[in-house]
Short mmCIF file of C-alpha atoms and ligand atoms in Angstrom, two decimals:
data_model
loop_
_atom_site.label_atom_id
_atom_site.label_comp_id
_atom_site.label_asym_id
_atom_site.label_seq_id
_atom_site.Cartn_x
_atom_site.Cartn_y
_atom_site.Cartn_z
CA MET L 1369 -62.52 -30.77 -31.19
CA ILE L 1370 -59.70 -28.35 -30.12
CA LYS L 1371 -61.12 -25.64 -32.41
CA GLU L 1372 -64.58 -26.07 -31.19
CA ASN L 1373 -63.47 -26.14 -27.54
CA LEU L 1374 -61.58 -22.80 -28.09
CA GLN L 1375 -64.48 -21.09 -29.84
CA GLN L 1376 -66.77 -22.27 -27.00
CA ILE L 1377 -64.61 -20.84 -24.30
CA LYS L 1378 -63.66 -17.63 -26.23
CA SER L 1379 -67.27 -16.85 -26.77
CA GLN L 1380 -67.68 -16.54 -22.97
CA LEU L 1381 -64.72 -14.20 -22.39
CA PRO L 1382 -64.97 -10.38 -21.98
CA GLU L 1383 -62.55 -8.54 -23.96
CA LYS L 1384 -60.17 -7.77 -21.07
CA VAL L 1385 -59.61 -11.44 -20.41
CA THR L 1386 -56.71 -13.18 -22.09
CA LEU L 1387 -56.91 -16.88 -22.62
CA VAL L 1388 -53.78 -18.92 -22.11
CA ALA L 1389 -54.14 -22.29 -23.73
CA VAL L 1390 -52.21 -24.72 -21.38
CA SER L 1391 -50.56 -27.20 -23.68
CA LYS L 1392 -48.35 -29.02 -21.21
CA THR L 1393 -47.79 -32.70 -22.07
CA LYS L 1394 -49.75 -32.30 -25.34
CA PRO L 1395 -48.13 -32.92 -28.78
CA ILE L 1396 -47.09 -30.44 -31.35
CA ALA L 1397 -49.91 -31.30 -33.60
CA ASP L 1398 -52.52 -30.29 -30.96
CA ILE L 1399 -50.77 -26.88 -30.49
CA GLN L 1400 -50.66 -26.37 -34.15
CA GLU L 1401 -54.33 -27.10 -34.42
CA ALA L 1402 -55.12 -24.41 -31.82
CA TYR L 1403 -52.80 -22.08 -33.59
CA ASP L 1404 -54.63 -22.67 -36.88
CA ALA L 1405 -57.76 -21.80 -35.10
CA GLY L 1406 -56.29 -18.44 -34.09
CA GLN L 1407 -54.88 -19.14 -30.58
CA ARG L 1408 -51.45 -17.38 -30.05
CA VAL L 1409 -50.89 -17.59 -26.25
CA PHE L 1410 -49.79 -20.94 -24.87
CA GLY L 1411 -48.81 -22.03 -21.44
CA GLU L 1412 -46.45 -24.76 -20.35
CA ASN L 1413 -45.23 -25.85 -16.91
CA LYS L 1414 -41.73 -27.41 -17.77
CA ILE L 1415 -39.05 -25.15 -19.17
CA GLN L 1416 -37.38 -27.70 -21.34
CA GLU L 1417 -40.61 -28.88 -22.89
CA MET L 1418 -41.59 -25.24 -23.69
CA ALA L 1419 -38.22 -24.68 -25.31
CA THR L 1420 -38.48 -27.72 -27.55
CA LYS L 1421 -41.96 -26.67 -28.61
CA TYR L 1422 -40.80 -23.16 -29.18
CA GLU L 1423 -38.32 -24.42 -31.66
CA GLU L 1424 -40.77 -26.42 -33.59
CA LEU L 1425 -43.74 -24.01 -33.74
CA PRO L 1426 -44.42 -20.57 -35.37
CA LYS L 1427 -42.41 -17.70 -33.83
CA ASP L 1428 -45.37 -15.56 -33.33
CA ILE L 1429 -46.67 -17.68 -30.42
CA GLN L 1430 -46.44 -16.00 -26.94
CA TRP L 1431 -45.10 -18.65 -24.57
CA HIS L 1432 -46.02 -18.43 -20.91
CA MET L 1433 -44.23 -20.30 -18.23
CA ILE L 1434 -47.01 -21.21 -15.70
CA GLY L 1435 -45.19 -23.93 -13.57
CA HIS L 1436 -42.79 -23.87 -10.69
CA LEU L 1437 -39.49 -22.53 -11.69
CA GLN L 1438 -36.17 -24.21 -11.24
CA ARG L 1439 -33.67 -21.42 -11.23
CA ASN L 1440 -31.01 -23.41 -13.08
CA LYS L 1441 -33.27 -23.69 -16.05
CA VAL L 1442 -34.32 -20.09 -16.43
CA LYS L 1443 -31.61 -19.77 -19.13
CA TYR L 1444 -33.28 -22.09 -21.45
CA MET L 1445 -36.30 -19.83 -21.87
CA ALA L 1446 -34.78 -16.39 -21.27
CA HIS L 1447 -34.48 -15.64 -25.01
CA PHE L 1448 -38.14 -16.13 -25.87
CA VAL L 1449 -40.42 -16.46 -22.92
CA ASP L 1450 -43.31 -13.80 -23.00
CA LEU L 1451 -44.55 -14.05 -19.45
CA ILE L 1452 -43.56 -16.04 -16.29
CA HIS L 1453 -46.43 -16.58 -13.93
CA GLY L 1454 -44.94 -18.53 -11.21
CA VAL L 1455 -42.30 -16.46 -9.60
CA ASP L 1456 -42.21 -17.20 -5.96
CA SER L 1457 -38.98 -15.89 -4.55
CA PHE L 1458 -36.83 -12.87 -4.87
CA LYS L 1459 -33.87 -15.22 -5.69
CA THR L 1460 -35.74 -16.35 -8.77
CA LEU L 1461 -36.38 -12.82 -9.77
CA LEU L 1462 -32.68 -12.18 -9.58
CA GLU L 1463 -32.01 -15.12 -11.79
CA ILE L 1464 -34.52 -13.97 -14.45
CA GLU L 1465 -33.02 -10.53 -14.33
CA LYS L 1466 -29.56 -11.93 -14.96
CA GLN L 1467 -30.67 -14.18 -17.83
CA ALA L 1468 -32.80 -11.40 -19.30
CA LYS L 1469 -29.71 -8.99 -19.23
CA LYS L 1470 -27.70 -11.58 -21.29
CA HIS L 1471 -30.31 -11.31 -24.04
CA ASN L 1472 -30.94 -7.68 -23.70
CA ARG L 1473 -34.57 -8.27 -22.89
CA VAL L 1474 -37.04 -7.09 -20.37
CA ILE L 1475 -39.01 -10.24 -19.08
CA ASN L 1476 -42.52 -9.85 -17.83
CA CYS L 1477 -43.25 -11.73 -14.65
CA LEU L 1478 -46.12 -12.32 -12.17
CA LEU L 1479 -45.64 -12.96 -8.52
CA GLN L 1480 -47.36 -16.17 -7.42
CA ALA L 1481 -49.42 -15.72 -4.30
CA ARG L 1482 -50.34 -18.65 -1.97
CA ILE L 1483 -54.16 -18.33 -1.71
CA ALA L 1484 -55.13 -21.95 -1.34
CA GLN L 1485 -56.10 -23.04 2.14
CA GLU L 1486 -54.91 -26.54 1.27
CA GLU L 1487 -51.29 -27.33 1.92
CA THR L 1488 -49.17 -26.14 -0.98
CA LYS L 1489 -45.51 -25.69 -1.30
CA PHE L 1490 -45.69 -22.89 -3.82
CA GLY L 1491 -46.47 -19.21 -3.68
CA LEU L 1492 -45.62 -16.17 -1.63
CA GLU L 1493 -47.39 -14.98 1.36
CA PHE L 1494 -49.12 -11.49 0.87
CA SER L 1495 -46.71 -9.93 3.27
CA GLU L 1496 -43.71 -11.34 1.22
CA ILE L 1497 -45.18 -9.93 -2.03
CA LYS L 1498 -45.44 -6.44 -0.50
CA ALA L 1499 -42.01 -6.67 0.97
CA ILE L 1500 -40.50 -7.57 -2.40
CA LEU L 1501 -42.41 -4.77 -4.25
CA ASP L 1502 -41.35 -2.28 -1.61
CA SER L 1503 -37.70 -3.19 -1.49
CA GLU L 1504 -34.76 -1.12 -2.87
CA GLU L 1505 -33.18 -4.25 -4.25
CA PHE L 1506 -36.36 -4.91 -6.34
CA LYS L 1507 -36.58 -1.29 -7.56
CA GLN L 1508 -33.04 -1.53 -8.95
CA LEU L 1509 -33.82 -4.40 -11.22
CA THR L 1510 -33.82 -3.28 -14.94
CA ASN L 1511 -34.61 -6.33 -16.93
CA ILE L 1512 -37.75 -7.69 -15.39
CA LYS L 1513 -41.13 -6.11 -15.15
CA VAL L 1514 -43.67 -7.33 -12.64
CA VAL L 1515 -46.94 -6.95 -14.40
CA GLY L 1516 -49.19 -8.58 -11.77
CA LEU L 1517 -50.08 -11.51 -9.61
CA MET L 1518 -51.02 -15.17 -10.16
CA GLY L 1519 -52.76 -17.56 -7.94
CA MET L 1520 -54.32 -21.05 -7.77
CA ALA L 1521 -57.39 -21.83 -5.68
CA THR L 1522 -57.81 -25.05 -3.68
CA PHE L 1523 -58.81 -28.04 -5.66
CA THR L 1524 -62.25 -28.49 -4.30
CA ASP L 1525 -66.03 -28.49 -5.27
CA ASN L 1526 -66.69 -25.88 -2.56
CA THR L 1527 -67.37 -22.79 -4.65
CA THR L 1528 -67.71 -20.53 -1.54
CA GLN L 1529 -64.11 -21.30 -0.65
CA ILE L 1530 -62.81 -20.86 -4.13
CA LYS L 1531 -64.44 -17.50 -4.38
CA GLU L 1532 -63.01 -16.48 -1.03
CA GLU L 1533 -59.54 -17.44 -2.24
CA PHE L 1534 -59.93 -15.61 -5.56
CA THR L 1535 -61.34 -12.58 -3.77
CA SER L 1536 -58.41 -12.38 -1.46
CA LEU L 1537 -56.04 -12.10 -4.35
CA GLN L 1538 -58.30 -9.59 -6.13
CA ASN L 1539 -58.19 -7.47 -3.01
CA LEU L 1540 -54.42 -7.72 -2.85
CA TYR L 1541 -54.13 -6.85 -6.54
CA ASP L 1542 -56.44 -3.77 -6.04
CA GLU L 1543 -54.49 -2.63 -3.04
CA LEU L 1544 -51.12 -2.82 -4.93
CA GLN L 1545 -52.08 -1.60 -8.35
CA PRO L 1546 -52.07 2.16 -7.60
CA ASN L 1547 -48.37 1.99 -6.60
CA ASN L 1548 -47.40 -0.42 -9.19
CA SER L 1549 -48.02 1.18 -12.55
CA HIS L 1550 -46.89 -1.89 -14.50
CA PHE L 1551 -49.84 -3.99 -13.05
CA THR L 1552 -52.08 -5.06 -15.85
CA THR L 1553 -52.53 -8.75 -15.17
CA LEU L 1554 -54.28 -10.81 -12.54
CA SER L 1555 -53.78 -14.55 -13.65
CA MET L 1556 -56.40 -16.82 -11.94
CA GLY L 1557 -58.73 -19.61 -13.11
CA MET L 1558 -58.28 -22.86 -14.70
CA SER L 1559 -60.65 -25.31 -16.41
CA GLY L 1560 -62.59 -26.13 -13.35
CA ASP L 1561 -62.92 -22.61 -11.83
CA TYR L 1562 -62.40 -19.95 -14.46
CA GLU L 1563 -65.95 -18.56 -14.44
CA LEU L 1564 -65.51 -17.94 -10.72
CA ALA L 1565 -62.18 -16.42 -11.28
CA MET L 1566 -63.65 -13.97 -13.80
CA GLU L 1567 -66.34 -12.93 -11.47
CA CYS L 1568 -63.49 -12.01 -9.08
CA GLY L 1569 -61.69 -9.86 -11.52
CA SER L 1570 -59.37 -12.23 -13.29
CA THR L 1571 -57.78 -10.84 -16.48
CA MET L 1572 -55.97 -13.98 -17.53
CA ILE L 1573 -57.23 -17.59 -17.37
CA ARG L 1574 -55.09 -20.54 -17.89
CA ILE L 1575 -57.01 -23.42 -19.56
CA GLY L 1576 -55.65 -26.81 -20.39
CA SER L 1577 -58.02 -29.78 -20.32
CA SER L 1578 -61.17 -27.91 -21.40
CA ILE L 1579 -59.34 -27.15 -24.67
CA PHE L 1580 -57.09 -30.09 -25.28
CA GLY L 1581 -58.87 -32.89 -23.35
CA ALA L 1582 -57.63 -34.73 -20.28
CA ARG L 1583 -53.94 -35.10 -19.87
CA ASN L 1584 -52.34 -38.43 -19.83
CA TYR L 1585 -49.19 -38.36 -17.84
CA PHE L 1586 -48.20 -41.96 -18.60
CA VAL L 1587 -47.32 -41.46 -22.21
C1 PLP O 2612 -52.05 -27.42 -15.73
C2 PLP O 2612 -52.26 -26.03 -15.17
C3 PLP O 2612 -53.36 -25.28 -15.56
C4 PLP O 2612 -54.47 -25.79 -16.49
O1 PLP O 2612 -55.21 -26.82 -15.70
P1 PLP O 2612 -56.55 -27.27 -16.40
O2 PLP O 2612 -57.24 -27.78 -15.22
O3 PLP O 2612 -56.19 -28.42 -17.36
O4 PLP O 2612 -57.27 -26.15 -17.16
C5 PLP O 2612 -53.40 -23.94 -15.13
N1 PLP O 2612 -52.57 -23.31 -14.33
C6 PLP O 2612 -51.52 -24.14 -13.91
C7 PLP O 2612 -50.43 -23.53 -13.08
C8 PLP O 2612 -51.25 -25.44 -14.37
O5 PLP O 2612 -50.14 -26.17 -13.97
#
């Protein structure tokens, strides 16, 4: 079914939208099946799980870290990660910079914005994002490249609310883009809301359960 699910989703995507197949908790065999169907971009939310999968799978996979980052674990992915979606503090950017330098790499990052009205611990306020991008300390970083923004809408059936939240992020992105020439990526949309996200200008959707089926956290 993985192949059919992928084809079904891909057939709906405009060319500018990148599909990240979110394979967290899923076994190697499932990822290999998606790979064999042509998928090359995969997302994980735990650094060590991603590092293990990286070791075992073909090396032309682009691995995206989509989860909350523990700074002390950044070192386990610095040599291979392609894009880090969930950067939500300047301290984390500094750690990524440090680890990227060790490997002589420039690591692409997205700043995670808090757009959900529900209580969430993660994500930067819009004012904090602007302050980071404007700061001299940020401009001196050489081994990270902030290529855009990421956000997660409230988990709700209320499509008006979801659209409002995505639109707020789209507006921020459009405001920042002219002064941030590296900006190419607006990561928003998951299985339940990616169509709405694309209506609001998403260029990268992160889809797990609609490709791989429901996750079982108890195995
Ligand atoms: C798990 C996860 C997804 C994918 O969720 P689905 O609803 O299974 O598509 C997307 N983004 C983030 C940050 C996630 O943690």
